[in-house]
Coordinates of C-alpha atoms in Angstrom, one line a residue:
M1 CA 15.9 -23.4 22.6
Q2 CA 12.9 -25.4 22.0
R3 CA 12.3 -27.2 19.0
S4 CA 9.2 -25.5 17.9
D5 CA 11.6 -21.9 18.5
R6 CA 14.0 -23.8 16.4
M7 CA 11.6 -25.2 13.2
Q8 CA 10.0 -21.6 13.4
K9 CA 13.8 -19.9 13.3
N10 CA 14.6 -22.3 10.0
A11 CA 11.0 -21.5 8.7
A12 CA 12.0 -17.8 8.7
A13 CA 15.5 -18.0 7.4
T14 CA 13.8 -20.4 4.4
V15 CA 11.2 -18.0 3.2
T16 CA 12.4 -15.4 0.7
G17 CA 11.2 -12.6 -0.8
R18 CA 12.0 -10.2 -4.1
V19 CA 12.7 -6.0 -3.0
S20 CA 13.3 -3.8 -5.2
S21 CA 14.9 -0.8 -2.9
V22 CA 14.4 0.6 0.8
E23 CA 13.7 3.8 2.2
T24 CA 15.5 4.2 6.0
F25 CA 13.9 7.6 7.0
G26 CA 10.3 7.5 5.2
S27 CA 7.7 10.1 6.5
V28 CA 4.5 9.8 4.2
D29 CA 4.2 6.0 4.2
G30 CA 2.1 5.5 7.7
P31 CA 2.6 7.1 11.0
G32 CA 6.0 8.6 12.1
I33 CA 9.7 7.9 10.8
R34 CA 9.5 4.4 9.2
F35 CA 11.8 2.0 7.2
V36 CA 9.9 1.1 4.1
A37 CA 11.0 -1.9 2.4
F38 CA 9.6 -1.7 -1.9
L39 CA 9.1 -5.4 -2.8
A40 CA 9.2 -6.3 -7.0
G41 CA 6.1 -7.2 -8.7
C42 CA 2.5 -5.8 -9.2
P43 CA -0.3 -7.1 -11.2
L44 CA -1.7 -3.5 -12.2
R45 CA -0.4 -0.9 -14.5
C46 CA -1.3 2.5 -13.4
L47 CA -1.1 5.2 -15.7
Y48 CA 0.5 7.1 -13.2
C49 CA 2.7 4.7 -11.5
H50 CA 5.9 6.2 -10.0
N51 CA 7.7 2.9 -9.1
P52 CA 7.7 1.5 -12.6
E53 CA 11.0 -0.5 -11.7
T54 CA 8.6 -2.5 -9.2
W55 CA 6.6 -3.9 -11.9
E56 CA 8.3 -7.2 -12.9
P57 CA 9.7 -9.3 -9.5
I58 CA 12.8 -10.1 -11.4
R59 CA 13.8 -7.1 -10.8
G60 CA 14.3 -7.3 -7.1
T61 CA 16.9 -8.5 -5.0
E62 CA 16.5 -12.1 -3.1
R63 CA 16.6 -11.1 0.8
T64 CA 14.9 -13.6 3.7
A65 CA 12.6 -12.2 6.2
P66 CA 15.3 -12.0 9.0
D67 CA 18.0 -10.0 7.1
L68 CA 15.4 -7.4 6.0
L69 CA 14.1 -6.6 9.7
R70 CA 17.9 -6.7 11.2
Q71 CA 18.7 -3.6 8.2
A72 CA 15.1 -2.0 9.7
L73 CA 16.5 -2.5 13.3
R74 CA 19.2 -0.5 12.7
Y75 CA 17.0 3.0 12.4
R76 CA 14.6 2.2 15.5
P77 CA 16.4 4.7 17.6
Y78 CA 14.6 7.1 14.9
W79 CA 11.3 5.8 14.7
K80 CA 9.7 8.5 16.5
G81 CA 6.1 9.5 16.8
G82 CA 5.0 5.8 16.2
G83 CA 6.9 4.8 13.0
G84 CA 8.2 1.6 12.5
L85 CA 8.2 -0.8 9.5
T86 CA 6.5 -0.5 6.4
V87 CA 6.2 -2.9 3.2
S88 CA 5.1 -1.2 0.3
G89 CA 5.7 -2.1 -3.6
G90 CA 5.1 -2.7 -6.1
E91 CA 2.1 -4.9 -4.3
P92 CA 3.3 -6.1 -1.3
M93 CA 0.2 -9.0 -1.4
A94 CA 2.2 -10.6 -4.3
Q95 CA 4.6 -11.8 -1.8
M96 CA 2.1 -12.2 1.3
P97 CA 4.3 -15.4 2.8
F98 CA 7.1 -13.4 2.9
V99 CA 5.7 -10.2 4.4
T100 CA 3.7 -12.2 6.7
E101 CA 7.0 -13.9 7.9
L102 CA 8.8 -10.2 8.2
F103 CA 5.7 -8.9 10.1
R104 CA 5.4 -11.7 12.4
L105 CA 9.0 -11.1 13.2
A106 CA 9.1 -7.3 13.6
K107 CA 5.8 -8.0 16.1
E108 CA 7.8 -10.3 18.0
A109 CA 10.6 -7.3 18.1
G110 CA 7.7 -4.8 19.5
V111 CA 8.0 -2.7 16.0
S112 CA 4.6 -1.5 14.3
T113 CA 4.0 -2.7 11.0
C114 CA 2.3 -1.8 7.9
L115 CA 1.0 -2.9 4.6
D116 CA 0.9 -0.5 1.8
T117 CA -1.3 -1.9 -0.7
S118 CA -3.9 -1.7 -3.6
G119 CA -5.6 -4.9 -2.3
A120 CA -5.8 -5.6 -6.2
L121 CA -5.1 -9.5 -4.7
F122 CA -7.6 -9.7 -2.4
S123 CA -9.5 -13.0 -2.8
R124 CA -12.0 -14.0 0.1
E125 CA -11.7 -17.9 -1.3
G126 CA -9.4 -20.8 -1.0
T127 CA -5.8 -20.4 0.2
T128 CA -5.7 -17.0 -0.6
F129 CA -7.5 -15.8 1.8
V130 CA -6.2 -17.6 4.6
A131 CA -2.9 -16.0 3.6
V132 CA -4.5 -12.8 3.9
Q133 CA -5.8 -13.6 6.8
S134 CA -2.7 -14.6 8.3
L135 CA -0.8 -11.4 7.1
L136 CA -3.3 -8.9 8.6
A137 CA -3.1 -10.7 11.8
V138 CA 0.0 -9.3 12.1
T139 CA -0.7 -6.3 10.4
D140 CA -1.4 -2.9 12.5
L141 CA -2.4 -0.6 9.9
V142 CA -3.6 -1.1 6.3
L143 CA -2.4 2.2 3.8
L144 CA -5.2 1.6 1.2
D145 CA -5.0 3.1 -2.3
L146 CA -8.5 3.7 -3.7
K147 CA -7.7 4.8 -7.2
H148 CA -11.3 4.9 -8.5
I149 CA -14.7 4.5 -7.6
D150 CA -15.8 3.1 -11.0
P151 CA -15.0 -0.4 -12.3
A152 CA -14.6 0.3 -15.9
R153 CA -12.9 3.8 -15.5
H154 CA -10.5 1.7 -13.1
E155 CA -10.0 -0.7 -15.5
Q156 CA -8.6 1.9 -18.0
L157 CA -6.1 3.6 -15.2
T158 CA -4.9 0.8 -13.5
G159 CA -5.5 -2.5 -16.6
L160 CA -7.9 -4.5 -14.1
R161 CA -11.7 -3.7 -12.5
N162 CA -11.6 -2.7 -8.6
E163 CA -14.4 -5.1 -7.6
H164 CA -12.4 -7.3 -5.6
I165 CA -10.5 -4.3 -4.0
L166 CA -13.4 -2.6 -2.7
D167 CA -14.4 -5.9 -1.6
F168 CA -10.9 -5.9 0.3
A169 CA -12.0 -2.5 1.8
Q170 CA -15.2 -3.9 3.3
Y171 CA -13.5 -7.0 4.6
L172 CA -11.0 -4.7 6.3
S173 CA -14.1 -2.6 7.9
E174 CA -15.8 -6.0 8.8
I175 CA -12.8 -7.0 10.7
Q176 CA -11.9 -3.6 12.2
K177 CA -8.8 -3.5 10.8
P178 CA -7.1 0.2 10.7
V179 CA -7.0 2.1 7.4
W180 CA -5.6 5.0 6.0
I181 CA -7.7 5.8 2.8
R182 CA -5.4 7.0 0.2
H183 CA -6.6 8.6 -3.2
V184 CA -3.9 9.9 -5.9
L185 CA -5.8 12.9 -7.5
V186 CA -5.0 12.9 -11.3
P187 CA -6.3 15.4 -13.4
G188 CA -8.8 14.3 -15.7
H189 CA -9.3 10.9 -14.6
T190 CA -9.5 10.7 -10.8
D191 CA -10.4 14.4 -9.8
D192 CA -14.2 15.1 -11.2
A193 CA -16.4 15.6 -8.5
T194 CA -19.0 12.8 -8.9
S195 CA -16.6 10.2 -8.7
L196 CA -14.9 12.0 -5.6
Q197 CA -18.6 11.8 -3.8
L198 CA -19.4 8.5 -5.2
L199 CA -16.0 7.6 -3.3
A200 CA -16.5 9.6 -0.4
R201 CA -20.2 7.6 0.2
F202 CA -18.2 4.5 -0.3
I203 CA -15.6 5.3 2.4
A204 CA -18.4 6.6 4.4
G205 CA -20.2 3.1 4.9
L206 CA -16.6 1.9 6.3
K207 CA -16.1 1.5 9.8
N208 CA -12.4 1.4 10.5
V209 CA -10.9 4.5 8.6
A210 CA -8.9 6.5 10.6
R211 CA -7.6 8.8 8.0
V212 CA -8.2 9.9 4.5
E213 CA -5.4 11.5 2.0
V214 CA -5.3 13.1 -1.1
L215 CA -1.9 12.5 -2.7
P216 CA -1.2 14.9 -5.8
Y217 CA -0.2 13.4 -9.0
H218 CA 3.5 14.1 -9.8
R219 CA 5.7 13.8 -13.1
M220 CA 8.8 13.2 -11.1
A221 CA 8.9 9.8 -12.4
V222 CA 9.1 10.5 -15.9
H223 CA 12.9 10.0 -16.9
K224 CA 12.4 6.6 -14.9
Y225 CA 10.0 5.5 -18.0
A226 CA 12.5 6.9 -20.3
D227 CA 15.1 5.2 -18.8
M228 CA 13.6 1.8 -19.1
A229 CA 12.5 2.4 -22.7
L230 CA 9.1 2.5 -21.7
P231 CA 5.9 4.9 -23.1
Y232 CA 4.7 7.6 -20.5
R233 CA 0.9 7.1 -21.2
L234 CA -0.2 10.6 -19.3
G235 CA 1.6 12.7 -21.3
D236 CA 1.5 16.0 -21.0
T237 CA -1.3 15.4 -18.0
P238 CA -0.4 18.7 -15.3
E239 CA -0.4 18.1 -11.5
P240 CA -3.7 19.0 -9.8
S241 CA -3.5 22.5 -8.8
E242 CA -4.1 23.9 -5.4
E243 CA -7.3 24.4 -5.8
S244 CA -8.3 21.3 -7.0
I245 CA -6.6 19.6 -4.0
R246 CA -8.3 21.2 -1.7
R247 CA -11.6 20.6 -3.3
A248 CA -11.3 16.7 -3.3
E249 CA -9.9 16.7 0.3
A250 CA -13.3 18.6 1.0
I251 CA -15.2 16.2 -0.3
L252 CA -13.3 12.9 0.5
R253 CA -13.3 14.4 4.3
V254 CA -16.8 15.4 4.4
A255 CA -18.4 12.5 5.8
D256 CA -18.1 10.8 9.1
Y257 CA -15.9 7.9 8.5
G258 CA -18.2 5.3 10.1
G259 CA -17.4 7.0 13.7
Y260 CA -13.9 6.0 14.0
K261 CA -11.4 8.2 15.6
K262 CA -9.8 10.0 12.6
H263 CA -6.2 11.1 13.3

């Protein structure tokens, strides 16, 4: 083994991350069947979050990148339809060195890599930007969750404003990194026609969007909040109707997204 290879292998073994859970046969987090790792830690507190157990990094199990990849590769025979490895959360960009090392090893093994992120920790400055560039260099596809187009309403919904998130979307367009845009449809919060039209206009200005997905809000995580003694702040908010979902899909998909080939 060459000295540089040994050094790289040793570095991989020392980079650890906090993993909340894994899904071995994920079918909704990127193309095909995927191994999905949900990392611990997130700066957002979305009203509708269905993974509150991932908020705090201390809840995760410490893993090395080679160890997690070895687990993922056990399921490689099932990765049909362009499947592979997805890292979600929580917020995976809260652990960029770990995800970067995991994706680097995955690319060496010929595995498709997908980053499921809110973009909440993006910055074009300093060491953060360097880390973002390193991570995206080994990322094949970004699943970008655009929660609301209006900064003030985004803050009400998540606890943070969205200017840096929209800037992340713009940066991904600049470097032509393939993106699937996701938008969670929450009645009374993210489903009004004006906001959807403004979001559609923003997406239409991007040149890298391969797909737009409307994800209906659901109440399946209510029991988690009860188990963790956390208040569920959406109360009795209903799940969206089929009609409202179809309307949102029509609005968000009506634009020609920068001429990028859509799936």
